[in-house]
Tab-separated table of N, CA and C in Angstrom:
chain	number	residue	atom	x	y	z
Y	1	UNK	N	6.383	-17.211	9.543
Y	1	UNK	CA	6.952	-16.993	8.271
Y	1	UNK	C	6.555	-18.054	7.272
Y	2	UNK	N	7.083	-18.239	6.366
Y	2	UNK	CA	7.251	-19.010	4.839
Y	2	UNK	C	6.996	-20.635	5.308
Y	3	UNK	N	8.239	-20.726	6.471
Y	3	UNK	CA	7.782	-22.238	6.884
Y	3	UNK	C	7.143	-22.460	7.846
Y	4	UNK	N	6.573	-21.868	8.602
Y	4	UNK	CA	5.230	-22.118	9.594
Y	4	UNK	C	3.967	-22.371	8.559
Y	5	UNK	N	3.766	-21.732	7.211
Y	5	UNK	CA	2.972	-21.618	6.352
Y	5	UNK	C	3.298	-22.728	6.062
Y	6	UNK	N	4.308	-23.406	5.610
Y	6	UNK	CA	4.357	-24.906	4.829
Y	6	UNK	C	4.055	-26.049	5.554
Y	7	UNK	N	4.890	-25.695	6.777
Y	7	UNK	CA	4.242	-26.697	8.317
Y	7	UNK	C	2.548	-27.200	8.329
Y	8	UNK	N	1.879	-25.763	8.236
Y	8	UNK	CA	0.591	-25.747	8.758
Y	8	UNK	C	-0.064	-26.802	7.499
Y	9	UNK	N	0.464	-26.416	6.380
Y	9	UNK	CA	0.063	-26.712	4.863
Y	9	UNK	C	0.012	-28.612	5.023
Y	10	UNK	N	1.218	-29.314	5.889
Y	10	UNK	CA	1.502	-30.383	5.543
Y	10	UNK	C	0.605	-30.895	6.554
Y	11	UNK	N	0.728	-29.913	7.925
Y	11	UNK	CA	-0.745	-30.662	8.986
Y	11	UNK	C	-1.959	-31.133	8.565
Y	12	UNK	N	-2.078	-29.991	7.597
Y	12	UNK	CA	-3.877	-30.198	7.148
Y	12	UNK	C	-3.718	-31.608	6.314
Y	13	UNK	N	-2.861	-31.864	6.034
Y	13	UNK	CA	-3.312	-33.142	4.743
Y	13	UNK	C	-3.560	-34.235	5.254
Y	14	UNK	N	-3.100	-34.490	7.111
Y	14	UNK	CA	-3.029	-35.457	7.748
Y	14	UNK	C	-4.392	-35.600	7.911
Y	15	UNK	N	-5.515	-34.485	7.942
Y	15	UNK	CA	-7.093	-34.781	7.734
Y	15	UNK	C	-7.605	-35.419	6.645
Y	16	UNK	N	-8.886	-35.975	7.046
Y	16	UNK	CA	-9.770	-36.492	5.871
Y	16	UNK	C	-9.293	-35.427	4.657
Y	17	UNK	N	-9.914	-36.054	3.579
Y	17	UNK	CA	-10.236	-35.322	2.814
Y	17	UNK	C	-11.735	-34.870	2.802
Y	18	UNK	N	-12.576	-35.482	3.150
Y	18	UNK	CA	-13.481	-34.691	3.423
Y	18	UNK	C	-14.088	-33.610	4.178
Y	19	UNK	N	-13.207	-33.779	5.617
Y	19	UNK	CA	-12.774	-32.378	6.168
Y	19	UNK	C	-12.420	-31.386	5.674
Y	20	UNK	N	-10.806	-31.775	4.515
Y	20	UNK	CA	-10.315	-30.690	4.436
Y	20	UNK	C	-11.405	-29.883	3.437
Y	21	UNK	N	-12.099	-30.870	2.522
Y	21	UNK	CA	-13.245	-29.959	1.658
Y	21	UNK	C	-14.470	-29.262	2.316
Y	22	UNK	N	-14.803	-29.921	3.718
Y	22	UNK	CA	-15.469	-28.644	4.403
Y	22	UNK	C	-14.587	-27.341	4.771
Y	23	UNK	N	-13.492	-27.941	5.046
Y	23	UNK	CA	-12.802	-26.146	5.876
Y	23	UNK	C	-12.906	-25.222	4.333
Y	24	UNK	N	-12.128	-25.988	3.513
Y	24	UNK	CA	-12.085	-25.080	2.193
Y	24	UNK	C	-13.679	-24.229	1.378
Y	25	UNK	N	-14.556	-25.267	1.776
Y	25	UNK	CA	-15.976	-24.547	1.517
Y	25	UNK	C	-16.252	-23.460	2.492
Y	26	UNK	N	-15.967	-24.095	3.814
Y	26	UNK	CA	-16.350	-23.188	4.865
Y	26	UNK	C	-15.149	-22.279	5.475
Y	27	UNK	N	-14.659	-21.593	4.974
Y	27	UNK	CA	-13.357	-21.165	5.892
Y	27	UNK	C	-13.576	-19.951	6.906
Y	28	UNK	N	-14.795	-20.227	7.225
Y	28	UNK	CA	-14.797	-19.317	8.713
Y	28	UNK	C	-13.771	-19.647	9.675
Y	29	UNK	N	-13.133	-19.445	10.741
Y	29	UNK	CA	-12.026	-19.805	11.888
Y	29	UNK	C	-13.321	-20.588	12.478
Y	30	UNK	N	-14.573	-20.220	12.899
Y	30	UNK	CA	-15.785	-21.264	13.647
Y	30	UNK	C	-15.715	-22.763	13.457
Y	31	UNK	N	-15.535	-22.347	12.079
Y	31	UNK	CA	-16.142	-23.799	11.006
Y	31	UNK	C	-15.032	-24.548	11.296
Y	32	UNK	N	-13.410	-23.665	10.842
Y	32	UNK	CA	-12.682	-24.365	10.911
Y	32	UNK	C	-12.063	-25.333	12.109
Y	33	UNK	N	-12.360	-24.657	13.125
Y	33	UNK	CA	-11.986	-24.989	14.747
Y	33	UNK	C	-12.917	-26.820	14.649
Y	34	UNK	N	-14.203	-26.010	14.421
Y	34	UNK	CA	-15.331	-27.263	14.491
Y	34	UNK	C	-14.891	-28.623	14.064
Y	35	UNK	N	-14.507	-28.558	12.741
Y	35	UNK	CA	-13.956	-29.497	11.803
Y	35	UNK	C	-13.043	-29.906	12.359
Y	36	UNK	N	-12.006	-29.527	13.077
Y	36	UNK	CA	-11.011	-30.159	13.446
Y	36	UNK	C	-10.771	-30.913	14.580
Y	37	UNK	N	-11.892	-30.071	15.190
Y	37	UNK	CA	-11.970	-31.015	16.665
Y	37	UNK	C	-13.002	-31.711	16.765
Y	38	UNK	N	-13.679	-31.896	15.588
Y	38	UNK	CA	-14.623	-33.051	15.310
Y	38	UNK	C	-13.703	-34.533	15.114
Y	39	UNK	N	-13.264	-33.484	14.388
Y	39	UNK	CA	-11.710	-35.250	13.984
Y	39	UNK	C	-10.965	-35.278	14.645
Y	40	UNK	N	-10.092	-34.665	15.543
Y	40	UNK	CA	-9.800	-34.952	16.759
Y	40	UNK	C	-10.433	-35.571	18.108
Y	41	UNK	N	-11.773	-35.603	17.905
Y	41	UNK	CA	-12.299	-35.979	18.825
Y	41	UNK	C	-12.886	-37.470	18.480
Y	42	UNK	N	-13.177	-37.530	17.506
Y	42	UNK	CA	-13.315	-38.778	16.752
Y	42	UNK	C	-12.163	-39.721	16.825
Y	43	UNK	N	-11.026	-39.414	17.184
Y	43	UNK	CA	-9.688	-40.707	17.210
Y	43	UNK	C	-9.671	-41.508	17.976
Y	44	UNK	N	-9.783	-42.577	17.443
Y	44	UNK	CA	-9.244	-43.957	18.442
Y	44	UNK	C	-7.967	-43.579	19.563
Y	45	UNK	N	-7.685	-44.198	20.484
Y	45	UNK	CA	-6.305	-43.993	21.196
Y	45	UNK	C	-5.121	-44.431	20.289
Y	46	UNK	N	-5.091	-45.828	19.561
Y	46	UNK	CA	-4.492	-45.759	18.519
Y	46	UNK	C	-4.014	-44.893	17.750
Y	47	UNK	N	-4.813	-44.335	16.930
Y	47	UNK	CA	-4.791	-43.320	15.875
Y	47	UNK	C	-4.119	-42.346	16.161
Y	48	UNK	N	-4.527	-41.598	17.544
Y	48	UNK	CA	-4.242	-40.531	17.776
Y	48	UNK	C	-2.692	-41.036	18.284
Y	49	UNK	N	-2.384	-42.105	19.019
Y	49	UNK	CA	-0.756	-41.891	19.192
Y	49	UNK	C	-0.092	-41.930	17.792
Y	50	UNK	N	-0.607	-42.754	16.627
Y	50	UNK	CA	-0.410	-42.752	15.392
Y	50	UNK	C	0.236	-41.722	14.833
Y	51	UNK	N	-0.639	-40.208	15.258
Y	51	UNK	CA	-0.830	-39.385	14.335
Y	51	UNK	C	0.518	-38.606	15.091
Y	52	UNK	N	0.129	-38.775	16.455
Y	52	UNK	CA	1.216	-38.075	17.305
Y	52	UNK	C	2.919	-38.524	16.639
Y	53	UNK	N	2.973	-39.517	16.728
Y	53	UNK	CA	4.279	-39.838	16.331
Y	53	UNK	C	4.368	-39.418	14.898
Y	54	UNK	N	3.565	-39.544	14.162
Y	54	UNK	CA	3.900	-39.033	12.374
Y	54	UNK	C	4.020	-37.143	12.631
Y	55	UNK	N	3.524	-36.706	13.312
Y	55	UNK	CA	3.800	-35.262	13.421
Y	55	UNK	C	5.368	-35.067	14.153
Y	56	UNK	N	5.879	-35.814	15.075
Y	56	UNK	CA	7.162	-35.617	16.009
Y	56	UNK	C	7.925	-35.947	15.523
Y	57	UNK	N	7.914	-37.006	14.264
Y	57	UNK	CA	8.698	-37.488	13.484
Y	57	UNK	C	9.672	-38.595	14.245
C-alpha cells in the first residue's frame, strides 16, 4: 500500500546519489537489481552494520 511505497521511497535515499541517478536513468528491474547490489556489495563491515541499524531504527 501507500506506506510500503513511502518505506521503499525513504530506503532508496540511503544510496549514493549517484546510484540513485543511474536507477532513475535506467529503470529497468536488471539495472536496478545491478545498482544495488553493486552498493551493497561494495560495504565495508562497518557501513553495512551502520546502515543495518539506521534501517531497524
Amino acid at each position: 500500500g501507500k506506506n510500503n511505497s513511502r518505506k521503499y521511497e525513504n530506503l532508496s535515499l540511503l544510496l549514493p546519489e549517484d546510484i540513485r541517478l543511474n536507477i532513475v536513468q535506467n529503470p529497468t528491474p536488471y539495472l536496478v537489481i545491478r545498482h544495488v547490489m553493486d552498493f551493497i556489495s561494495s560495504l565495508t563491515d562497518r557501513h553495512a552494520l551502520s546502515l543495518y541499524r539506521l534501517i531497524r531504527g
